[in-house]
Short mmCIF file of C-alpha atoms in Angstrom, two decimals:
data_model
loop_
_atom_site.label_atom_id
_atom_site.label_comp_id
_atom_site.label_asym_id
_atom_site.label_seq_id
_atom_site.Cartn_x
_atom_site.Cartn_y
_atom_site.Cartn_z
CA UNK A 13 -85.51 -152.32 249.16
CA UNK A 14 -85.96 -150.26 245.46
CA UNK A 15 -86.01 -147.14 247.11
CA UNK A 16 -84.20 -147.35 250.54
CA UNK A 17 -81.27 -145.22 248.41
CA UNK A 18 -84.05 -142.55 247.41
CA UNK A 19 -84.99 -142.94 250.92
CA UNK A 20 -82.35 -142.42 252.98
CA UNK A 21 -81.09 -139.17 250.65
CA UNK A 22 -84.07 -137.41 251.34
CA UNK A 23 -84.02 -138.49 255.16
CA UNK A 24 -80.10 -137.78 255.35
CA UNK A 25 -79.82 -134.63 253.45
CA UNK A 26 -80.75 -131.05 255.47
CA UNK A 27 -82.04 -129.31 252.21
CA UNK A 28 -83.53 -132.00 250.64
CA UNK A 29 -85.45 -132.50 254.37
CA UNK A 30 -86.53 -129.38 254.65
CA UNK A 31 -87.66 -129.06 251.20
CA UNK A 32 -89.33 -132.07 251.81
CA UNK A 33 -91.31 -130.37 254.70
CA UNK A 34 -92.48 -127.67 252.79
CA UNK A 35 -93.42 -129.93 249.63
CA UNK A 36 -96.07 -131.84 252.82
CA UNK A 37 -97.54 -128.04 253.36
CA UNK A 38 -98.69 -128.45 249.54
CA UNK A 39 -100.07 -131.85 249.70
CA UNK A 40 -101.71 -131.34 252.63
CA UNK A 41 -103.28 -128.20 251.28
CA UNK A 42 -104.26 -130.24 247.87
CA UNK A 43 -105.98 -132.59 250.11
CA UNK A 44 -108.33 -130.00 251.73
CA UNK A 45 -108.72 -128.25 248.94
CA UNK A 46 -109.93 -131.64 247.09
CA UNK A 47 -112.42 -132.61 250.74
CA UNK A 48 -113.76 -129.59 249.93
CA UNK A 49 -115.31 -129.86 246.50
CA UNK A 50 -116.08 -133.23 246.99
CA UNK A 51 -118.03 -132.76 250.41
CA UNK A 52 -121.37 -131.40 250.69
CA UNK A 53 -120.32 -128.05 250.69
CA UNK A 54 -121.39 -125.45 248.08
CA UNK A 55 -119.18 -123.95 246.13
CA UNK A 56 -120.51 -120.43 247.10
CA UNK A 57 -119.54 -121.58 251.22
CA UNK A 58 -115.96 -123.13 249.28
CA UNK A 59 -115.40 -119.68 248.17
CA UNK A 60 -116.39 -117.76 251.18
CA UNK A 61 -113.75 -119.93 253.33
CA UNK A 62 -110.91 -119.49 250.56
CA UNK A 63 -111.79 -115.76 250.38
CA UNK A 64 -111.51 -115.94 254.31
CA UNK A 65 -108.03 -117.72 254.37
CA UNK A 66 -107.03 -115.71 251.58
CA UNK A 67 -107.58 -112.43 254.01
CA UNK A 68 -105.67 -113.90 256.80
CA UNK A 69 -102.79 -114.44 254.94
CA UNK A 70 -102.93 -110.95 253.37
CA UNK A 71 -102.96 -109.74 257.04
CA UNK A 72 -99.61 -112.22 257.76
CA UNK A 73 -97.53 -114.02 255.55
CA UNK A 74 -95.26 -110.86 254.94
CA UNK A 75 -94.40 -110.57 258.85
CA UNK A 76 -93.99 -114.12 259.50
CA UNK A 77 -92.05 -114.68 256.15
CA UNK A 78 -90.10 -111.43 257.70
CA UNK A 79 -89.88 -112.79 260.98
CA UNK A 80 -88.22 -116.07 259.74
CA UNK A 81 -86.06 -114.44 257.08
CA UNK A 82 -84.63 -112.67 259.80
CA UNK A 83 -83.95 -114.79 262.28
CA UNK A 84 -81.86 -117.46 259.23
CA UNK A 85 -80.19 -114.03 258.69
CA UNK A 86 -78.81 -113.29 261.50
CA UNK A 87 -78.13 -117.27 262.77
CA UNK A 88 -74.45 -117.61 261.50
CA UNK A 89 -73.92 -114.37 262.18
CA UNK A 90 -74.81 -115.29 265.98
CA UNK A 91 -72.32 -117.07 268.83
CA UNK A 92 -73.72 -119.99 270.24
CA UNK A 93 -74.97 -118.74 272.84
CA UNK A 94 -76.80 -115.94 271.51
CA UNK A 95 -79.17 -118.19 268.96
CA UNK A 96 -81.54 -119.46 271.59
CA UNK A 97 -82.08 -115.55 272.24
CA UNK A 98 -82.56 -115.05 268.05
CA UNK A 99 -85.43 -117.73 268.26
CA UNK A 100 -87.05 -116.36 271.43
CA UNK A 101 -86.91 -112.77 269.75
CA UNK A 102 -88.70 -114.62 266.58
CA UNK A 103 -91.18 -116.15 268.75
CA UNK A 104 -92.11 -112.90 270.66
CA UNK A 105 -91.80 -110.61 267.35
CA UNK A 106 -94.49 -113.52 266.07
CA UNK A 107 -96.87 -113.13 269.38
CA UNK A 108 -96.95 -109.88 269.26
CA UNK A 109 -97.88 -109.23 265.09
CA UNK A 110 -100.36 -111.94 265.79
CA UNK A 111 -101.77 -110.19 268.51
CA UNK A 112 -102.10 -107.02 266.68
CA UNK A 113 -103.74 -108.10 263.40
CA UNK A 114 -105.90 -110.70 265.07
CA UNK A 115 -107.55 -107.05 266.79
CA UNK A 116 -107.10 -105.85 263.70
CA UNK A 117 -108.76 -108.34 262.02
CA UNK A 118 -111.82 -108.36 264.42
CA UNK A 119 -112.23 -104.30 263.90
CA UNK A 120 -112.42 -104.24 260.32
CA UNK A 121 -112.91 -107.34 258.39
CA UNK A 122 -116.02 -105.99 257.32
CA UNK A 123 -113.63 -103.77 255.12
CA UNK A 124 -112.18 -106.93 253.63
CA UNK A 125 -114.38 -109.18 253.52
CA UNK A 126 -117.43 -108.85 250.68
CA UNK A 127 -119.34 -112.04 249.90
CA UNK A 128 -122.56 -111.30 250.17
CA UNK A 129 -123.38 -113.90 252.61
CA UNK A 130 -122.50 -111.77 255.71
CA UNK A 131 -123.87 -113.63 258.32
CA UNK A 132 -121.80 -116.87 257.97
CA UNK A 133 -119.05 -114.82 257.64
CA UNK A 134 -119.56 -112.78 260.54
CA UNK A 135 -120.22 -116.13 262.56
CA UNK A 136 -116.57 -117.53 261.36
CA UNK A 137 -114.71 -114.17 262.43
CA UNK A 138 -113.84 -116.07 265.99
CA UNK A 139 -112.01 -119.06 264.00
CA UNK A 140 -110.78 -117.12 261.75
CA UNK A 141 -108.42 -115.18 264.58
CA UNK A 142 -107.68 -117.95 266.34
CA UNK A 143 -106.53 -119.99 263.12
CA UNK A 144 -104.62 -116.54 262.37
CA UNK A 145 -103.22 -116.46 265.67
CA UNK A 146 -102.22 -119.92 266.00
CA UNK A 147 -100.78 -120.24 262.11
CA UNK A 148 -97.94 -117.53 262.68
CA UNK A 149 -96.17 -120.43 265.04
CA UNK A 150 -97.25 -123.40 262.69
CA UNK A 151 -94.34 -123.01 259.90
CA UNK A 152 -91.65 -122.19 262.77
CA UNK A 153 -90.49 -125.45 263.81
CA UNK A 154 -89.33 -126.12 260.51
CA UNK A 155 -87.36 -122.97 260.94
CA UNK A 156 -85.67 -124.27 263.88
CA UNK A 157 -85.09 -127.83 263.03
CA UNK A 158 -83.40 -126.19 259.89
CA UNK A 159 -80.57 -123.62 261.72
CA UNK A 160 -80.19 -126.28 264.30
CA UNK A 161 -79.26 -128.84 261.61
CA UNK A 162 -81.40 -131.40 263.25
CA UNK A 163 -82.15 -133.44 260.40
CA UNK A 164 -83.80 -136.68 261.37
CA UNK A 165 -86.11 -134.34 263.81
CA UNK A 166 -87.25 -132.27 260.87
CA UNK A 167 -87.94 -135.48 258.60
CA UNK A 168 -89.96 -137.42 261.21
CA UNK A 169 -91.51 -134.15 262.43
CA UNK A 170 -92.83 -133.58 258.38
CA UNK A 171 -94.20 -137.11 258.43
CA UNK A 172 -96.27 -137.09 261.91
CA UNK A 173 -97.66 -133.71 261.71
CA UNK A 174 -98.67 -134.89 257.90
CA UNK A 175 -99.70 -138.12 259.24
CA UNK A 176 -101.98 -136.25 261.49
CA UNK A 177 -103.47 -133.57 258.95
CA UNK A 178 -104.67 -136.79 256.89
CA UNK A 179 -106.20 -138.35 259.96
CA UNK A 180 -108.06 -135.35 261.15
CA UNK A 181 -109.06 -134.59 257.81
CA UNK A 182 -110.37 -138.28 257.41
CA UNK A 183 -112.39 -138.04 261.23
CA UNK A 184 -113.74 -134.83 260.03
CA UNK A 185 -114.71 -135.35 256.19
CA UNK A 186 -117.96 -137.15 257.66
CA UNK A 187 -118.95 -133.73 259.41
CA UNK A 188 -118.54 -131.79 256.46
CA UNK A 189 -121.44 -129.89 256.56
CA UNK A 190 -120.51 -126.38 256.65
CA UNK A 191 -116.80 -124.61 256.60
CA UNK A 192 -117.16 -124.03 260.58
CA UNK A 193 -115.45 -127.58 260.70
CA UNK A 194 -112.92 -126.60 258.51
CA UNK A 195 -111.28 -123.89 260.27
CA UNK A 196 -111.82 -126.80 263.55
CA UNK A 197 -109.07 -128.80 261.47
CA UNK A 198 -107.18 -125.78 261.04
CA UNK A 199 -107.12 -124.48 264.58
CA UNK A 200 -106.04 -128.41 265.90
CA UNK A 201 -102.71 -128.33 263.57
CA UNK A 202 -101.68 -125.25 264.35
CA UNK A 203 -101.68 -125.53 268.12
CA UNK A 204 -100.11 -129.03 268.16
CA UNK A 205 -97.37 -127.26 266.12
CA UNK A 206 -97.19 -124.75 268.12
CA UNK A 207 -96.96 -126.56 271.76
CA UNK A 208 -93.96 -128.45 269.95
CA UNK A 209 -92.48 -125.17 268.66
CA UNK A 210 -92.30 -123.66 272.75
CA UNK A 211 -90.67 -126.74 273.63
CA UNK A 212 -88.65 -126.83 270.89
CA UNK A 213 -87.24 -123.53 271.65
CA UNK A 214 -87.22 -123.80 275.52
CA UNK A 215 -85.48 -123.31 278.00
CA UNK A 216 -86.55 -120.06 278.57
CA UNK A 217 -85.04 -116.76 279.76
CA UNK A 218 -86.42 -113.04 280.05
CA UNK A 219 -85.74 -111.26 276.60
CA UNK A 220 -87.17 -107.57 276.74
CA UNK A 221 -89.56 -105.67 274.84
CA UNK A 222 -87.36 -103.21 273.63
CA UNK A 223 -85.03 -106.07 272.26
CA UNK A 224 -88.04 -107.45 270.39
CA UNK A 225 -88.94 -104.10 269.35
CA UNK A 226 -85.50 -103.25 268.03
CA UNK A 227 -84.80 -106.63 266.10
CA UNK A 228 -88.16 -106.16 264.75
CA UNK A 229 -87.26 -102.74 263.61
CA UNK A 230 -83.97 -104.77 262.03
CA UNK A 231 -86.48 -106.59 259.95
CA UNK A 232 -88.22 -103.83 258.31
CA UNK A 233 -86.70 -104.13 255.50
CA UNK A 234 -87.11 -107.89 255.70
CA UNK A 235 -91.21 -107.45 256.19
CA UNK A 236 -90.76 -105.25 253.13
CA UNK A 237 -89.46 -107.71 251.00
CA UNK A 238 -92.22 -110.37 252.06
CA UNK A 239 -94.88 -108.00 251.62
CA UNK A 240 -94.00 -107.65 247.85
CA UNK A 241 -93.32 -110.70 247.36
CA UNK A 242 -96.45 -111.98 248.64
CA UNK A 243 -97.90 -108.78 246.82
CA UNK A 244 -98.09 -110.63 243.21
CA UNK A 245 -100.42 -113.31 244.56
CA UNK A 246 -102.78 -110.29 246.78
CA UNK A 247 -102.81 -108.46 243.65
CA UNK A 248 -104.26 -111.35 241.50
CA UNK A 249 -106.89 -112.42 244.58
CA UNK A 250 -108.14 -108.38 245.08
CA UNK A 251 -108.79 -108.52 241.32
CA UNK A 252 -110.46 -111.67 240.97
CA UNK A 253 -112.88 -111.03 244.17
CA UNK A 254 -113.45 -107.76 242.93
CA UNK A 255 -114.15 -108.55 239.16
CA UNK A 256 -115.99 -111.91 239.50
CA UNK A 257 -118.79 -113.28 241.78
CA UNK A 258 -117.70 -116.00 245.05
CA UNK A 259 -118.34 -118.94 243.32
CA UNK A 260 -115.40 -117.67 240.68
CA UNK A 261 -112.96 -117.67 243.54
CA UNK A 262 -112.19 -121.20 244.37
CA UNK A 263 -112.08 -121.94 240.24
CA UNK A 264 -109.29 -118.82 240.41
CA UNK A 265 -107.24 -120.16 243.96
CA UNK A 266 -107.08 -124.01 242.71
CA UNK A 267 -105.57 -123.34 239.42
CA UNK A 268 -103.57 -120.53 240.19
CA UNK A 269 -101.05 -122.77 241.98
CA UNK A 270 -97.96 -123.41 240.18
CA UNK A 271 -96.32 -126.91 239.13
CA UNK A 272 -96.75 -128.86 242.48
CA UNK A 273 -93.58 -128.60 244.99
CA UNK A 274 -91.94 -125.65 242.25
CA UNK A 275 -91.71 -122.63 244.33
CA UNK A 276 -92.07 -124.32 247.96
CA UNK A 277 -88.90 -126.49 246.07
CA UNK A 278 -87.11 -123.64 245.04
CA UNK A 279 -88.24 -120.84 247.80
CA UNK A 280 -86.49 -123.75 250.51
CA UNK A 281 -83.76 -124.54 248.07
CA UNK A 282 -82.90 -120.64 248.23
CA UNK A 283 -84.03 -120.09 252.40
CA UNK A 284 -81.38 -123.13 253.25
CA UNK A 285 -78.61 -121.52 250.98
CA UNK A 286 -78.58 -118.44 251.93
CA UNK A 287 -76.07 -119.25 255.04
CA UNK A 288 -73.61 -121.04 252.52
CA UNK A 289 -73.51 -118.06 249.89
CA UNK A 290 -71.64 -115.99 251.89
CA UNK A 291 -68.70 -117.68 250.83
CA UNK A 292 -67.94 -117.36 246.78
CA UNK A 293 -66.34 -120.57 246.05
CA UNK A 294 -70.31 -121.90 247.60
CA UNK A 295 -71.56 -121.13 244.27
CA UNK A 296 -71.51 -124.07 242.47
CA UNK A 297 -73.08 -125.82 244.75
CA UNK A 298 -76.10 -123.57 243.88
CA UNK A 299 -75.95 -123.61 239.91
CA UNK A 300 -75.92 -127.79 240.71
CA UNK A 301 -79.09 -127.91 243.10
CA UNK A 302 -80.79 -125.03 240.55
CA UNK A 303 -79.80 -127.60 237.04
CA UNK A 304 -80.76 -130.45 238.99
CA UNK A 305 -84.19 -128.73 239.91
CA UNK A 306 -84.20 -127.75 236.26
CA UNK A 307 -83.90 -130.99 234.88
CA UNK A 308 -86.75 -132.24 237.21
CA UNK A 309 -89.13 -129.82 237.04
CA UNK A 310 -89.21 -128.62 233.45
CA UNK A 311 -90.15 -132.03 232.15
CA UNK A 312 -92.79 -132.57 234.53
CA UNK A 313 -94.32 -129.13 234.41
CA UNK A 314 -94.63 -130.03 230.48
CA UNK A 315 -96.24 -133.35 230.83
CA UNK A 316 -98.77 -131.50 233.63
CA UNK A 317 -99.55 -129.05 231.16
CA UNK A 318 -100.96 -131.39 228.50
CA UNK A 319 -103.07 -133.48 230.82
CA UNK A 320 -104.17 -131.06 233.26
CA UNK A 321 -107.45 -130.44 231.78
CA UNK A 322 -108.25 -134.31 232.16
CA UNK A 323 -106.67 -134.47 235.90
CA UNK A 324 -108.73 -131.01 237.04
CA UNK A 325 -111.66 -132.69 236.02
CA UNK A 326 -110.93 -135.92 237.43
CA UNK A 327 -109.90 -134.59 240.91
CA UNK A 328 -112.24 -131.90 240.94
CA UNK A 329 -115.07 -131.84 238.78
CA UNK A 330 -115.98 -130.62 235.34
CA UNK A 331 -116.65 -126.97 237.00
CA UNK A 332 -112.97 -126.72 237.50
CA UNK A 333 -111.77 -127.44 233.74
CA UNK A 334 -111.49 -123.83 233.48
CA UNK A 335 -109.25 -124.06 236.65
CA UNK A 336 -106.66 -126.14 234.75
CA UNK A 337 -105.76 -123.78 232.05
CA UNK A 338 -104.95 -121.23 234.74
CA UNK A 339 -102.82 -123.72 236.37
CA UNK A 340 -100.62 -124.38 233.13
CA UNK A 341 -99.96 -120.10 232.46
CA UNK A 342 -99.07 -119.98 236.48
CA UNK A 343 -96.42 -123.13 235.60
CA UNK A 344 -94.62 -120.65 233.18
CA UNK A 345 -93.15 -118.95 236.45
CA UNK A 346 -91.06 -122.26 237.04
CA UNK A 347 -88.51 -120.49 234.55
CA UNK A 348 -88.15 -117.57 236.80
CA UNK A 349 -88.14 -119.52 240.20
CA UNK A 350 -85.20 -121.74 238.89
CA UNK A 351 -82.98 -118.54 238.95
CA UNK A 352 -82.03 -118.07 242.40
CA UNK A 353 -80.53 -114.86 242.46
CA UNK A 354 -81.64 -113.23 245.49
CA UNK A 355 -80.33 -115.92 247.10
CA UNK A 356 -76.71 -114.31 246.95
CA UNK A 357 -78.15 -110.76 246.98
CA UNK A 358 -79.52 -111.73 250.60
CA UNK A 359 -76.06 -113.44 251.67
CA UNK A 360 -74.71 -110.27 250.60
CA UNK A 361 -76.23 -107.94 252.68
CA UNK A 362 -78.06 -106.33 249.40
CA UNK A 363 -81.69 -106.62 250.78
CA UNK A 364 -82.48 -102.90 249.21
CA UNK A 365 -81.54 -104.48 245.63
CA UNK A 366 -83.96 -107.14 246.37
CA UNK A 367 -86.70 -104.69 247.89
CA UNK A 368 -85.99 -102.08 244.52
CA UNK A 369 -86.45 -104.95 242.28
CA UNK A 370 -89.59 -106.37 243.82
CA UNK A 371 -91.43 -102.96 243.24
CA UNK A 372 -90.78 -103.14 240.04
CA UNK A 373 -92.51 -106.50 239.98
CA UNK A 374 -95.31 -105.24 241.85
CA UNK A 375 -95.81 -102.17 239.83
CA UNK A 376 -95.71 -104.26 236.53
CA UNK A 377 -98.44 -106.68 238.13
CA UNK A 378 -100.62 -104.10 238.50
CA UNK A 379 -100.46 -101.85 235.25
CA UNK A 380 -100.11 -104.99 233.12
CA UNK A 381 -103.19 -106.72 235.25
CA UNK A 382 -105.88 -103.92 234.81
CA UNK A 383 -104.42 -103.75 231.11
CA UNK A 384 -104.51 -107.00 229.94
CA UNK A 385 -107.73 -107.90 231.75
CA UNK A 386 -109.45 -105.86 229.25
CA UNK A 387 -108.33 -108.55 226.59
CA UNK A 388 -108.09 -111.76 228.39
CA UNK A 389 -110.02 -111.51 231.58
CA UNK A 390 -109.20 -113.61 233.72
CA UNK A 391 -106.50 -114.94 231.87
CA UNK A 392 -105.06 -111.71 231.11
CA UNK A 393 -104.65 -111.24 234.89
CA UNK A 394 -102.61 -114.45 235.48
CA UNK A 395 -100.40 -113.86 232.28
CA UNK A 396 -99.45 -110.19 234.16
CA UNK A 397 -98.35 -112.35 237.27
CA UNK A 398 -95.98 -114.87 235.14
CA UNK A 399 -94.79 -111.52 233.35
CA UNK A 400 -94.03 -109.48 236.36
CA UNK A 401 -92.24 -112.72 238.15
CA UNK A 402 -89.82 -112.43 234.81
CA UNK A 403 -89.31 -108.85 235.02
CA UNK A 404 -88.25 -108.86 238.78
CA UNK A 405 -85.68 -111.73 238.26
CA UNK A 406 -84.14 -109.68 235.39
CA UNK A 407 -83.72 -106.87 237.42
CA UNK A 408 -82.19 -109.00 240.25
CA UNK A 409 -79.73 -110.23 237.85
CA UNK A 410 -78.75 -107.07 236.97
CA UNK A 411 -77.85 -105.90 240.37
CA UNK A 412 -75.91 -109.33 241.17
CA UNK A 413 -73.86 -108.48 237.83
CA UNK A 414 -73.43 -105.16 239.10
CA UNK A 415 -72.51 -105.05 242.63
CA UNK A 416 -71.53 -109.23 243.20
CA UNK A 417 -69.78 -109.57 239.15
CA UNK A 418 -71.70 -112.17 238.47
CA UNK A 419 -73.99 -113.62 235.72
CA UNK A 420 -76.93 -116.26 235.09
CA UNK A 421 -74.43 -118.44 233.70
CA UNK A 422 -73.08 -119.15 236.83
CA UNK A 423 -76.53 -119.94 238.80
CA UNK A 424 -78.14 -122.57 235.73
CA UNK A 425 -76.37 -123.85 232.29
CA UNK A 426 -78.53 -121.40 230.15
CA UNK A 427 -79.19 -123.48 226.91
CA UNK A 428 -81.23 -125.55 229.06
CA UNK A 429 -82.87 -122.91 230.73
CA UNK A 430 -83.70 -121.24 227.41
CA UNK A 431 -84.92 -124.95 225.35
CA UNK A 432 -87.10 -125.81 228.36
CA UNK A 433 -88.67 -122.40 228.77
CA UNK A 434 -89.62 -122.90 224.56
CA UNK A 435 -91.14 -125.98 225.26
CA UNK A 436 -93.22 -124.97 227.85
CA UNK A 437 -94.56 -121.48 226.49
CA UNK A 438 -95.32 -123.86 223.24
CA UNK A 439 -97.22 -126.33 225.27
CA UNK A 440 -99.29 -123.73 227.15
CA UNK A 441 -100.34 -122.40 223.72
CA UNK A 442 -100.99 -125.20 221.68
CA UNK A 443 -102.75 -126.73 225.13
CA UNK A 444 -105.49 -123.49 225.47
CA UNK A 445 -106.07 -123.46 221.73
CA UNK A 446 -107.10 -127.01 221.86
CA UNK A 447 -109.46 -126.64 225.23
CA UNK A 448 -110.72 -122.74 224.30
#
């Protein structure tokens, strides 16, 4: 067979696997994003449900990106016998945020939630918790398969549970009457993931609250670092529901993606290394993964950001053209997501440098956002994101010179870096000039 070599590497290889399984995450989210525009459902109802999910992941993908962070932290730093305790900790510190935001959710989305079409929304509030509920466990398996090194069990996992996102997406696209059914798809995943992830993770034994409550107290700074992380794309989503009507919302979320598989690539690329960078002598294994990411993804981002125009309208429909154009600025960020600097900051032990350096970002997001908004609209908002991204990685790599003695050269071969980011700022420009 052509590709049984192709194949077997991705099947074979740990980080190429689990890459692999977050790379299904996007296609799978591609594919519901496409059911939806081409179903029956308005694009007013499209935008109240991505305005919905959008919420529940303000309200959790800091503490369950915390949650796992930690627990990969502290696994090779763990004997044997403790890790099964690790997990159970992650699983409880998961139940229990999930608890407490799902209330929290219930209490005051009114706060959050502003489309002018309360009563559906009010009438989705009950899926919307138990999707939020049930989602905090979906991603962990992965997790575990991953620190467990079971790499055949992570591969065929990625395949089935895609496999099955397809087929209940297929049953269901015939029902697609209203976004009720939606969230039905939703809930189904996430609790077949998660009755794999508690026996995945069994057998059991008694772990106490105050244990939970102390290694969640170990992952503050952890949560931190998730929550400004995740704070760029919040920023951008606040802004565009506040500044533009529901139907603009969808247009916004389906462009503002960047080149498809970059940062779930790269943000797996750096998760699975982190273990390995303890050790010095590690880092060339890193500057070879990062060039040979480089030397992927730089080419394709270029040739997606000449012909996304045609493919957004082709996949979409013409309503989304506009979509397209803020897909190609978001692809810029593929020159800061190459660098993988916090990678070794994280090994380290230098989470504060990473925390420090992410409220920088943040703070830059936001002045540059309301600033350049003024000038661009919505344009100007997703040029202060790609900006921002930039300005945090520079100040990462300015505390790995200064407390680790070492420099970009030694995470990507930098003439590259530079010719392919020239290219692709060229394209972008030449690309909206033509279109605009």
């Amino acid at each position: 067979m052509p590709y049984s070599g192709l194949f077997n590497k991705i099947k074979n290889d740990l980080i190429t696997v689990y890459q692999f399984s977050q790379a299904a995450r996007y296609v799978q989210n591609i594919l519901l994003s496409i059911a939806l525009v081409k179903s029956t459902i308005s694009l007013g109802q499209i935008g109240q449900f991505e305005i919905l999910v959008f919420m529940a992941a303000v309200l959790s993908q800091f503490w369950i990106s915390g949650i796992k962070d930690i627990v990969v932290s502290s696994w090779n730093q763990s004997s044997e016998n403790n890790r099964n305790e690790i997990l159970h900790q992650g699983f409880r510190s998961l139940f229990l945020f999930g608890l407490f935001f799902s209330v929290f959710l219930v209490l005051f989305y009114p706060v959050f939630i502003q489309t002018g079409s309360s009563d559906i929304v009010t009438g989705l509030i009950p899926y919307v918790c138990i999707y939020f509920f049930l989602n905090a466990f979906s991603s962990f398996p992965e997790t575990v398969l991953l620190l467990r090194e079971k790499t055949n069990k992570l591969f065929y996992y990625t395949i089935l549970t895609s496999l099955l996102f397809i087929l209940f997406l297929f049953l269901f696209f015939i029902k697609f009457t209203n976004i009720q059914f939606v969230f039905e798809i939703l809930i189904g995943i996430s609790l077949i993931k998660t009755i794999y992830l508690l026996r995945l993770i069994s057998p059991w034994h008694s772990v106490s609250l105050i244990k939970t409550l102390s290694f969640i107290k170990v992952g503050i700074p952890f949560f931190l670092i998730a929550f400004i992380g995740y704070g760029m794309d919040f920023i951008d989503g606040f802004l565009v529901v506040h500044y533009f009507d529901t139907e603009k919302f969808p247009v916004f979320k389906y462009g503002a993606r960047e080149l498809p598989f970059s940062s779930l690539l790269m943000n797996a690329l750096s998760v699975a290394l982190i273990p390995k960078m303890v050790d010095i002598e590690q880092l060339g294994l890193l500057k070879s993964k990062a060039d040979r990411h480089m030397h992927f993804l730089f080419p394709l981002t270029i040739l997606l950001i000449w012909i996304s125009p045609t493919v957004f309208v082709w996949v979409y429909n013409k309503t989304f053209e506009e979509s397209a154009l803020i897909f190609n600025v978001y692809l810029l960020i593929l020159g800061s997501r190459i660098l993988l600097p916090h990678s070794i900051l994280m090994a380290y032990g230098k989470q504060n440098k990473i925390l420090w350096s992410g409220v920088g970002e943040l703070l830059v997001n936001i002045v540059f956002s309301l600033w350049w908004y003024n000038y661009w609209g919505i344009y100007g908002l997703v040029l202060a994101t790609v900006f921002a991204y930039y300005v945090q990685k520079v100040l990462m790599l300015y505390w790995l010179k200064k407390e680790c003695n070492i420099t970009i050269g030694q995470l990507i071969t930098v003439r590259w870096w530079i010719l392919y980011q020239v290219l692709a700022f060229l394209s972008v420009y030449l690309v909206f000039l033509w279109k605009v």
